[in-house]
């Protein structure tokens, strides 16, 4: 993996989609992730209800934390 800085930084959407893929999460939850990052939905509300859902909420929370770190590092944005 190349650690040199990119000429054009990744967009927020690119970071979200890249991390969803890395965590093997469906792209359809990108809007949910954006809402959490925007503060429209509390991260604590992502609790697994054990109803055989197709996405593990713990994994979503880990993905969101990774996206937050990357946004702060790469884009200089404070979440």
PDB file of C-alpha atoms in Angstrom:
ATOM      1  CA  UNK A   1       0.000   0.000   0.000  1.00  0.00           C
ATOM      2  CA  UNK A   2       1.304   3.442  -0.937  1.00  0.00           C
ATOM      3  CA  UNK A   3       1.589   5.822   2.035  1.00  0.00           C
ATOM      4  CA  UNK A   4       2.339   8.924  -0.019  1.00  0.00           C
ATOM      5  CA  UNK A   5      -0.273  11.679   0.157  1.00  0.00           C
ATOM      6  CA  UNK A   6      -2.840  11.832  -2.608  1.00  0.00           C
ATOM      7  CA  UNK A   7      -2.839  14.786  -4.956  1.00  0.00           C
ATOM      8  CA  UNK A   8      -6.613  15.019  -4.588  1.00  0.00           C
ATOM      9  CA  UNK A   9      -7.939  13.866  -1.195  1.00  0.00           C
ATOM     10  CA  UNK A  10     -10.726  11.321  -1.078  1.00  0.00           C
ATOM     11  CA  UNK A  11     -14.182  12.744  -0.693  1.00  0.00           C
ATOM     12  CA  UNK A  12     -16.290  11.963   2.344  1.00  0.00           C
ATOM     13  CA  UNK A  13     -18.502   9.707   0.215  1.00  0.00           C
ATOM     14  CA  UNK A  14     -15.444   7.837  -1.121  1.00  0.00           C
ATOM     15  CA  UNK A  15     -14.193   7.239   2.431  1.00  0.00           C
ATOM     16  CA  UNK A  16     -17.600   5.970   3.516  1.00  0.00           C
ATOM     17  CA  UNK A  17     -17.995   3.607   0.570  1.00  0.00           C
ATOM     18  CA  UNK A  18     -14.403   2.357   0.846  1.00  0.00           C
ATOM     19  CA  UNK A  19     -14.884   1.538   4.526  1.00  0.00           C
ATOM     20  CA  UNK A  20     -18.250  -0.115   4.001  1.00  0.00           C
ATOM     21  CA  UNK A  21     -16.537  -2.378   1.484  1.00  0.00           C
ATOM     22  CA  UNK A  22     -13.603  -3.026   3.857  1.00  0.00           C
ATOM     23  CA  UNK A  23     -16.011  -4.072   6.642  1.00  0.00           C
ATOM     24  CA  UNK A  24     -18.104  -6.097   4.139  1.00  0.00           C
ATOM     25  CA  UNK A  25     -21.144  -3.943   4.847  1.00  0.00           C
ATOM     26  CA  UNK A  26     -23.794  -3.254   2.200  1.00  0.00           C
ATOM     27  CA  UNK A  27     -23.590   0.014   0.285  1.00  0.00           C
ATOM     28  CA  UNK A  28     -27.267   0.643   1.049  1.00  0.00           C
ATOM     29  CA  UNK A  29     -26.376   1.696   4.619  1.00  0.00           C
ATOM     30  CA  UNK A  30     -24.170   4.559   3.447  1.00  0.00           C
ATOM     31  CA  UNK A  31     -27.002   7.005   4.117  1.00  0.00           C
ATOM     32  CA  UNK A  32     -27.334   5.670   7.678  1.00  0.00           C
ATOM     33  CA  UNK A  33     -23.593   6.163   8.189  1.00  0.00           C
ATOM     34  CA  UNK A  34     -23.823   9.701   6.802  1.00  0.00           C
ATOM     35  CA  UNK A  35     -26.707  10.476   9.172  1.00  0.00           C
ATOM     36  CA  UNK A  36     -24.668   9.264  12.141  1.00  0.00           C
ATOM     37  CA  UNK A  37     -21.666  11.329  11.030  1.00  0.00           C
ATOM     38  CA  UNK A  38     -23.932  14.376  10.586  1.00  0.00           C
ATOM     39  CA  UNK A  39     -25.383  13.917  14.066  1.00  0.00           C
ATOM     40  CA  UNK A  40     -28.897  13.222  12.773  1.00  0.00           C
ATOM     41  CA  UNK A  41     -28.852   9.744  14.335  1.00  0.00           C
ATOM     42  CA  UNK A  42     -27.039   8.888  17.555  1.00  0.00           C
ATOM     43  CA  UNK A  43     -24.424   6.167  17.239  1.00  0.00           C
ATOM     44  CA  UNK A  44     -25.751   4.669  20.483  1.00  0.00           C
ATOM     45  CA  UNK A  45     -29.074   4.000  18.754  1.00  0.00           C
ATOM     46  CA  UNK A  46     -27.329   1.361  16.637  1.00  0.00           C
ATOM     47  CA  UNK A  47     -28.025  -1.550  18.931  1.00  0.00           C
ATOM     48  CA  UNK A  48     -28.424  -5.067  17.632  1.00  0.00           C
ATOM     49  CA  UNK A  49     -31.947  -6.299  18.290  1.00  0.00           C
ATOM     50  CA  UNK A  50     -30.982  -9.960  17.692  1.00  0.00           C
ATOM     51  CA  UNK A  51     -33.757 -10.336  15.131  1.00  0.00           C
ATOM     52  CA  UNK A  52     -31.609 -12.013  12.479  1.00  0.00           C
ATOM     53  CA  UNK A  53     -30.765  -8.710  10.827  1.00  0.00           C
ATOM     54  CA  UNK A  54     -28.422  -8.915   7.866  1.00  0.00           C
ATOM     55  CA  UNK A  55     -25.961  -6.337   9.234  1.00  0.00           C
ATOM     56  CA  UNK A  56     -24.207  -6.492  12.593  1.00  0.00           C
ATOM     57  CA  UNK A  57     -24.586  -3.129  14.346  1.00  0.00           C
ATOM     58  CA  UNK A  58     -21.315  -3.622  16.201  1.00  0.00           C
ATOM     59  CA  UNK A  59     -19.558  -3.773  12.850  1.00  0.00           C
ATOM     60  CA  UNK A  60     -21.371  -0.614  11.751  1.00  0.00           C
ATOM     61  CA  UNK A  61     -20.138   1.209  14.859  1.00  0.00           C
ATOM     62  CA  UNK A  62     -16.562   0.045  14.220  1.00  0.00           C
ATOM     63  CA  UNK A  63     -16.842   1.193  10.620  1.00  0.00           C
ATOM     64  CA  UNK A  64     -18.180   4.598  11.678  1.00  0.00           C
ATOM     65  CA  UNK A  65     -15.325   5.101  14.153  1.00  0.00           C
ATOM     66  CA  UNK A  66     -12.797   4.230  11.431  1.00  0.00           C
ATOM     67  CA  UNK A  67     -14.446   6.662   9.010  1.00  0.00           C
ATOM     68  CA  UNK A  68     -14.388   9.387  11.660  1.00  0.00           C
ATOM     69  CA  UNK A  69     -10.651   8.867  12.245  1.00  0.00           C
ATOM     70  CA  UNK A  70      -9.926   8.902   8.516  1.00  0.00           C
ATOM     71  CA  UNK A  71     -11.985  12.050   7.948  1.00  0.00           C
ATOM     72  CA  UNK A  72     -10.083  13.803  10.699  1.00  0.00           C
ATOM     73  CA  UNK A  73      -6.723  12.645   9.319  1.00  0.00           C
ATOM     74  CA  UNK A  74      -7.283  12.940   5.578  1.00  0.00           C
ATOM     75  CA  UNK A  75      -9.711  15.792   5.239  1.00  0.00           C
ATOM     76  CA  UNK A  76      -8.897  17.708   8.405  1.00  0.00           C
ATOM     77  CA  UNK A  77     -12.553  17.559   9.385  1.00  0.00           C
ATOM     78  CA  UNK A  78     -13.631  17.372  12.976  1.00  0.00           C
ATOM     79  CA  UNK A  79     -16.584  15.086  13.553  1.00  0.00           C
TER      80      UNK A  79
END
